[in-house]
Amino acid sequence: MSIQLHQNIQISSFVSPGHLENNQFLIQCEHLNYVVSTPVKTLIESLILYQNSNETLVESYFTTTQRNASEQDIITLARQHIPKELFANTEITDQRNPFIFSMTLLPERFLSLFSVLLTPLFNKWLCLITIVTLISVHGSLLAQISQSATLGIPIGSIPTFILAMLFSYFIHELGHISACQRYNCPHGSIGFGIYLVFPVFYADVSKAWRLSQKQRAVVDLGGLYFQSMLIIAIDCFAYFTESQLAYVVSWTITFTMLHTLNPFFKFDGYWLLSDLSGITNLHDKMRTSLLRVKHKILHGTPLNFREDTTLYLLMPYSALAMLFFIYVATFLSRKLWQTGQDIASALSKIQGDSLSESFTLMFEKETLLPLLKTTMWAVLFVLLLSFYLKRIKNLLVQDNNLEAENK
Amino acid sequence: MNNDNNELNNEYTVEALEARFEMEAVVDDGGATADGSCECKITW
């Protein structure tokens, strides 16, 4: 056979904005996902038919496309338009992920034991009851919860606090996984990683691309939904036992839930916005839309809102994202300056002729640990700041492809 | 118009979709204060 695709390619329809007619298709092969137009889809179908039947390539192509073409033309078209990773002679590389570091904590097989049992929780009446209960219980206790949070917890309660938070993260990720299972969509593992500079827990739901926009939104909200149930239980426990620790846990979970709705990083808010709007690869498209604005300003290239209606969302999103990144960069710069002053102040307290004397003196005066802590924060702020500056640079950097496209 | 539609339908387009990792960052409130102000920080 002169041309062959991987055997496990799956094709399904894909709805995206700007394509009211159903002429977009999802091609899935292991962890790879592509949205393709009808001609690419039929080309792939003709190759699959060719592999699985006794027809020649020319016959298979005619069967699926109703067009005549020579074998060489079909091969050329396939090489030109089908992603090379789908060809059998190309080894599928490991899944690309957004993490600097990542490790699987709970594998797919283990999770499927739980996720199957939890799917009944995605009942619309139960969802409604949970939301109403969350608003009434958490809302009525919020003042007390926030007041308790200012008091903090004793050192002895810290291990329990950490365990409670780890359980909360696990419940959150299990919510995403169970939502996938609810729609009979295969799911991946739960793990821990470093995203940009954030330590994160994650659930791999890459196969969820095959679901409808609404179902994907449910997967996105599954984590918050499960955490809502947890927070109701914690609030009730805190109320009846007057547990300071429970109030602090409730407050911290509330904060993480709000934090994950941030749409500018790839947290739940990002995926929710992407799925509700139907705009895929939101970050890439944000970069492209910013470049379009730049070309509009510099060269007068029209933005064509009528042709590309996604710009109505992408433009304000991109502008807000830029403002957000600039705000955070400014905030980090201020913190870095302040931390630098703290270090200078701590160092000025060092007395003694030798380094060892200085360290002994600092240890005795209990200034060594605060200095180390301040230095650690300084390093962290430098890392954060460098990331943000790089991020802003990437948004503004010249894109050669778009440059060529606009000329 | 029909020709335009045909042309559009005949376009060979491919978009690779990004991997979906639903993430929740490990953060805390950084110590909320009574006046409602707070300072965010990361818990390592």
XYZ file of C-alpha atoms in Angstrom:
451
model
C 0.000 0.000 0.000
C 1.392 3.342 -1.008
C -0.457 5.348 1.623
C -1.958 4.261 4.904
C -3.524 5.912 7.946
C -3.562 4.762 11.557
C -6.314 2.206 12.194
C -7.972 3.853 15.212
C -9.171 7.076 13.571
C -12.627 8.207 14.670
C -14.743 10.772 12.819
C -17.649 12.716 14.303
C -19.432 15.975 13.554
C -18.227 19.166 15.219
C -20.271 22.318 15.656
C -18.366 25.586 15.637
C -19.450 29.224 15.285
C -19.461 30.669 11.809
C -20.243 27.219 10.421
C -24.004 26.952 10.771
C -24.119 24.169 8.238
C -22.654 20.986 9.593
C -19.477 21.052 7.554
C -16.941 20.749 10.371
C -15.775 17.356 11.598
C -13.727 16.103 14.503
C -10.979 13.625 13.739
C -9.671 11.763 16.788
C -6.747 9.385 16.897
C -5.520 8.423 20.354
C -4.880 11.778 22.090
C -4.854 13.786 18.853
C -7.854 15.955 17.954
C -8.398 17.868 14.706
C -11.294 19.903 13.370
C -11.423 19.497 9.602
C -13.594 20.661 6.727
C -15.745 18.340 4.594
C -13.123 17.801 1.843
C -10.487 16.702 4.381
C -13.017 14.452 6.119
C -14.045 12.749 2.849
C -10.406 12.399 1.858
C -9.702 10.620 5.155
C -12.812 8.461 4.701
C -11.682 7.439 1.231
C -8.294 6.354 2.593
C -9.949 4.394 5.419
C -12.260 2.708 2.897
C -9.284 1.899 0.704
C -7.500 0.275 3.673
C -10.515 -1.744 4.773
C -11.866 -2.947 1.415
C -10.702 -4.481 -1.828
C -11.310 -1.262 -3.738
C -8.454 0.590 -5.352
C -7.554 4.046 -4.055
C -9.179 5.669 -7.085
C -12.402 3.671 -6.552
C -12.510 4.466 -2.820
C -11.972 8.151 -3.528
C -14.823 8.127 -6.028
C -17.124 6.241 -3.629
C -16.697 8.822 -0.873
C -16.308 12.036 -2.867
C -18.100 11.263 -6.148
C -15.083 12.719 -7.905
C -12.543 11.248 -10.271
C -8.857 11.693 -9.571
C -5.683 9.829 -10.377
C -3.950 7.825 -7.656
C -1.041 10.235 -7.667
C -3.372 13.243 -7.263
C -5.140 11.595 -4.335
C -1.817 10.812 -2.647
C -0.648 14.383 -3.214
C -3.896 15.763 -1.755
C -3.608 13.461 1.252
C 0.024 14.387 1.937
C -0.845 18.056 1.536
C -3.970 18.258 3.711
C -4.087 15.363 6.168
C -2.030 15.946 9.343
C 1.126 13.836 9.130
C 0.526 12.370 12.608
C -2.469 10.462 11.180
C -0.332 8.481 8.735
C 0.591 4.970 9.840
C 4.275 5.497 9.074
C 4.393 8.424 11.537
C 4.811 7.511 15.165
C 2.302 9.281 17.391
C 4.282 11.384 19.825
C 3.391 11.760 23.486
C 0.528 14.068 24.274
C 1.562 17.703 24.463
C 0.530 19.232 27.741
C 0.810 22.742 29.125
C 2.831 21.694 32.165
C 6.457 22.386 33.030
C 6.299 19.239 35.103
C 3.503 16.728 35.617
C 2.868 13.399 37.276
C -0.115 11.056 37.206
C -1.628 10.509 40.636
C -4.672 8.414 39.801
C -4.739 6.468 36.546
C -7.738 6.214 34.249
C -8.554 2.585 35.138
C -8.694 3.303 38.848
C -10.822 6.429 38.357
C -13.361 4.683 36.152
C -14.371 2.591 39.204
C -15.538 5.799 40.950
C -16.714 7.825 37.984
C -19.291 5.213 36.950
C -20.827 5.300 40.432
C -20.956 9.097 40.501
C -22.708 9.719 37.181
C -26.233 9.753 38.778
C -25.175 12.966 40.520
C -25.503 14.726 37.156
C -29.262 14.780 37.462
C -30.783 18.156 36.582
C -33.036 18.232 39.672
C -30.151 17.361 41.964
C -28.078 20.078 40.268
C -30.848 22.592 40.895
C -31.202 21.563 44.552
C -27.419 21.799 45.016
C -27.261 25.299 43.524
C -30.186 26.559 45.624
C -28.743 24.968 48.792
C -25.289 26.388 48.068
C -26.662 29.894 47.626
C -28.799 29.748 50.762
C -26.370 27.900 53.098
C -23.081 29.387 51.916
C -24.659 32.792 51.375
C -26.095 32.968 54.880
C -22.804 31.833 56.451
C -20.477 33.860 54.244
C -20.074 36.747 56.690
C -19.158 34.330 59.488
C -16.876 32.320 57.187
C -14.932 35.387 56.047
C -14.716 36.646 59.641
C -13.303 33.282 60.777
C -10.805 33.309 57.908
C -9.206 36.466 59.327
C -8.571 34.666 62.632
C -6.626 31.823 60.992
C -6.028 28.366 62.417
C -3.637 27.050 65.063
C -0.403 25.423 63.834
C -1.599 22.029 65.077
C -4.565 22.150 62.665
C -2.416 22.760 59.591
C -2.032 19.045 58.636
C -5.837 18.603 58.812
C -6.273 21.775 56.761
C -3.863 20.472 54.094
C -5.619 17.093 53.977
C -9.015 18.800 53.667
C -7.750 20.948 50.788
C -6.178 17.957 49.014
C -9.511 16.160 49.322
C -11.241 19.231 47.877
C -8.888 19.258 44.840
C -9.470 15.538 44.347
C -13.268 16.023 44.491
C -12.981 18.857 41.972
C -11.056 16.767 39.447
C -13.324 13.800 40.057
C -16.224 16.080 39.074
C -14.684 16.645 35.619
C -13.955 12.955 35.171
C -17.467 11.896 36.274
C -19.079 14.425 33.916
C -17.134 12.817 31.064
C -18.339 9.404 32.160
C -21.910 10.759 32.350
C -21.811 11.210 28.570
C -20.012 7.886 27.995
C -16.905 9.735 26.926
C -13.555 8.142 27.803
C -11.510 10.133 30.290
C -7.869 10.253 31.278
C -6.075 10.425 34.575
C -5.906 12.856 37.483
C -2.506 14.318 38.194
C -0.409 17.060 39.667
C 1.712 19.480 37.705
C 3.268 22.909 37.427
C 1.361 25.093 34.976
C 3.369 28.233 34.219
C 4.270 28.889 37.845
C 1.124 27.532 39.497
C 1.104 24.172 41.245
C -2.086 22.566 39.904
C -4.173 19.431 40.086
C -5.566 18.413 36.725
C -7.954 16.008 35.023
C -7.208 14.900 31.474
C -10.473 15.179 29.533
C -9.003 15.599 26.037
C -11.477 13.090 24.579
C -14.292 15.450 25.591
C -13.820 17.270 22.273
C -16.184 14.667 20.823
C -19.032 15.953 23.027
C -21.429 18.745 22.114
C -20.743 22.312 23.279
C -23.327 21.976 26.073
C -21.930 18.651 27.258
C -18.391 20.053 27.264
C -19.632 22.964 29.391
C -21.038 20.427 31.868
C -17.612 18.746 31.973
C -16.050 22.168 32.651
C -18.474 22.863 35.495
C -18.346 19.320 36.898
C -15.456 20.194 39.204
C -17.194 23.227 40.693
C -20.430 21.232 41.000
C -18.789 18.504 43.078
C -16.958 21.097 45.168
C -20.289 22.862 45.779
C -21.656 19.686 47.362
C -18.519 19.403 49.475
C -18.715 23.015 50.587
C -22.374 22.594 51.661
C -21.340 19.632 53.845
C -18.394 21.607 55.309
C -20.615 24.633 55.986
C -23.176 22.479 57.822
C -20.396 20.852 59.852
C -18.900 24.265 60.670
C -22.284 25.669 61.696
C -23.236 22.830 64.033
C -19.786 22.296 65.567
C -18.603 25.929 65.359
C -15.333 24.573 64.033
C -12.903 27.364 63.203
C -10.935 24.984 60.973
C -14.057 24.079 58.973
C -14.828 27.763 58.402
C -11.288 28.406 57.167
C -11.452 25.352 54.856
C -14.812 26.591 53.524
C -13.324 30.053 52.878
C -10.257 28.661 51.127
C -12.321 26.347 48.913
C -14.546 29.316 47.985
C -11.404 31.234 46.984
C -10.051 28.358 44.845
C -13.468 27.963 43.182
C -13.546 31.631 42.228
C -9.897 31.509 41.146
C -10.531 28.612 38.769
C -13.112 30.701 36.891
C -10.314 32.979 35.656
C -10.678 32.782 31.847
C -7.231 34.139 31.012
C -5.269 31.081 32.127
C -6.252 27.531 31.184
C -8.342 26.966 34.274
C -12.018 25.987 34.208
C -13.096 29.506 33.230
C -10.991 29.305 30.054
C -12.578 26.043 28.900
C -16.052 27.225 29.871
C -15.687 30.390 27.818
C -14.229 28.415 24.923
C -17.041 25.831 24.976
C -19.922 28.235 25.509
C -18.690 30.483 22.715
C -17.649 27.561 20.511
C -14.270 29.211 19.863
C -11.541 26.583 19.972
C -7.891 27.283 20.812
C -8.844 30.524 22.526
C -5.287 31.565 23.417
C -4.022 31.108 19.856
C -6.968 33.043 18.488
C -6.478 35.798 21.027
C -2.912 36.194 19.739
C -4.163 36.278 16.148
C -6.847 38.862 16.921
C -4.295 41.122 18.619
C -2.118 40.876 15.545
C -5.124 41.784 13.411
C -5.646 44.911 15.513
C -1.987 45.750 15.030
C -2.337 45.345 11.247
C -5.483 47.447 11.307
C -3.611 50.236 13.087
C -0.407 50.021 11.041
C -1.667 49.056 7.587
C -5.417 49.756 7.685
C -6.250 46.056 7.097
C -10.022 45.716 7.785
C -11.062 43.537 10.706
C -14.116 42.088 8.890
C -16.430 41.505 11.848
C -19.181 40.448 9.456
C -17.091 37.661 7.953
C -15.701 36.513 11.267
C -18.301 36.915 14.010
C -15.969 35.357 16.595
C -14.181 38.716 16.665
C -17.082 40.138 18.710
C -15.913 37.955 21.599
C -12.227 37.683 20.771
C -11.600 41.417 20.692
C -12.922 42.263 24.193
C -11.422 39.017 25.555
C -8.016 39.865 24.114
C -8.171 43.435 25.412
C -9.153 42.277 28.917
C -6.485 39.554 28.862
C -3.857 42.145 27.966
C -5.018 44.432 30.779
C -5.010 41.477 33.177
C -1.472 40.421 32.249
C -0.220 44.018 32.527
C -1.949 44.436 35.898
C -0.371 41.248 37.253
C 3.046 42.230 35.897
C 2.753 45.600 37.678
C 1.598 43.893 40.877
C 4.533 41.465 40.754
C 7.014 44.262 40.045
C 5.803 46.120 43.141
C 6.051 42.951 45.231
C 9.543 42.265 43.897
C 10.663 45.788 44.799
C 9.179 45.418 48.286
C 10.819 42.000 48.770
C 14.157 43.432 47.627
C 13.849 46.132 50.285
C 13.046 43.466 52.922
C 16.191 41.521 51.981
C 18.321 44.676 52.118
C 16.865 45.473 55.526
C 17.541 41.919 56.827
C 21.112 41.981 55.487
C 21.804 45.336 57.102
C 21.199 43.688 60.472
C 24.092 41.288 59.913
C 26.988 42.032 62.204
C 30.236 40.200 62.668
C 33.427 39.769 60.749
C 33.034 36.325 59.188
C 30.220 34.615 57.309
C 29.840 31.872 59.913
C 29.639 34.503 62.673
C 26.963 36.310 60.704
C 24.917 33.160 60.285
C 25.283 32.253 63.977
C 24.198 35.744 64.963
C 21.246 35.645 62.594
C 20.235 32.224 63.883
C 20.387 33.470 67.471
C 18.374 36.572 66.620
C 15.925 34.435 64.635
C 16.462 36.493 61.498
C 17.911 33.692 59.335
C 14.609 31.956 58.587
C 12.734 35.168 57.708
C 15.644 36.120 55.410
C 15.532 32.718 53.672
C 11.775 33.006 53.317
C 12.036 36.500 51.873
C 14.744 35.343 49.447
C 12.543 32.433 48.342
C 9.681 34.843 47.646
C 12.052 37.104 45.718
C 13.089 34.194 43.479
C 9.441 33.276 42.991
C 8.511 36.838 42.077
C 11.369 37.000 39.552
C 10.085 33.769 37.967
C 6.512 35.022 37.896
C 7.510 38.390 36.513
C 9.692 36.884 33.779
C 6.819 34.611 32.750
C 4.336 37.448 32.531
C 6.695 39.648 30.555
C 7.349 36.745 28.186
C 3.608 36.217 27.867
C 2.977 39.827 26.911
C 5.879 39.722 24.467
C 4.402 36.597 22.829
C 1.102 38.364 22.377
C 2.718 41.247 20.557
C 5.447 39.432 18.663
C 5.321 39.456 14.868
C 3.675 36.366 13.437
C 5.189 35.591 10.048
C 2.229 33.518 8.836
C -0.310 36.183 9.653
C 2.005 38.812 8.252
C 2.079 36.924 4.976
C -1.677 36.356 5.117
C -2.379 40.054 5.478
C -0.106 41.135 2.649
C -23.772 32.817 -4.167
C -23.945 29.093 -4.775
C -20.505 29.196 -6.296
C -19.201 30.964 -3.200
C -20.710 28.291 -0.963
C -19.227 25.555 -3.080
C -15.850 27.217 -2.920
C -16.104 27.464 0.864
C -17.139 23.825 1.157
C -14.257 22.811 -1.052
C -11.647 24.372 1.201
C -9.268 21.949 2.835
C -8.947 23.201 6.404
C -7.414 21.490 9.421
C -7.140 22.850 12.942
C -5.305 20.898 15.623
C -7.160 21.205 18.923
C -5.303 21.754 22.159
C -5.252 19.042 24.816
C -7.942 19.518 27.437
C -6.508 19.511 30.934
C -9.021 20.885 33.414
C -6.857 22.476 36.098
C -7.344 23.885 39.547
C -4.459 25.851 40.996
C -3.240 25.304 44.535
C -3.804 28.746 45.985
C -4.981 30.178 49.256
C -6.615 33.462 50.146
C -3.259 34.769 51.373
C -4.780 35.951 54.616
C -7.919 37.998 54.217
C -8.141 40.971 56.516
C -11.074 42.411 58.387
C -11.319 45.387 56.027
C -11.889 43.031 53.121
C -8.486 43.512 51.497
C -6.383 40.478 50.739
C -3.064 39.631 49.263
C -2.894 36.592 46.996
C -0.015 34.172 47.294
C 0.742 30.655 46.253
C 0.947 27.820 48.731
C 3.960 25.623 47.941
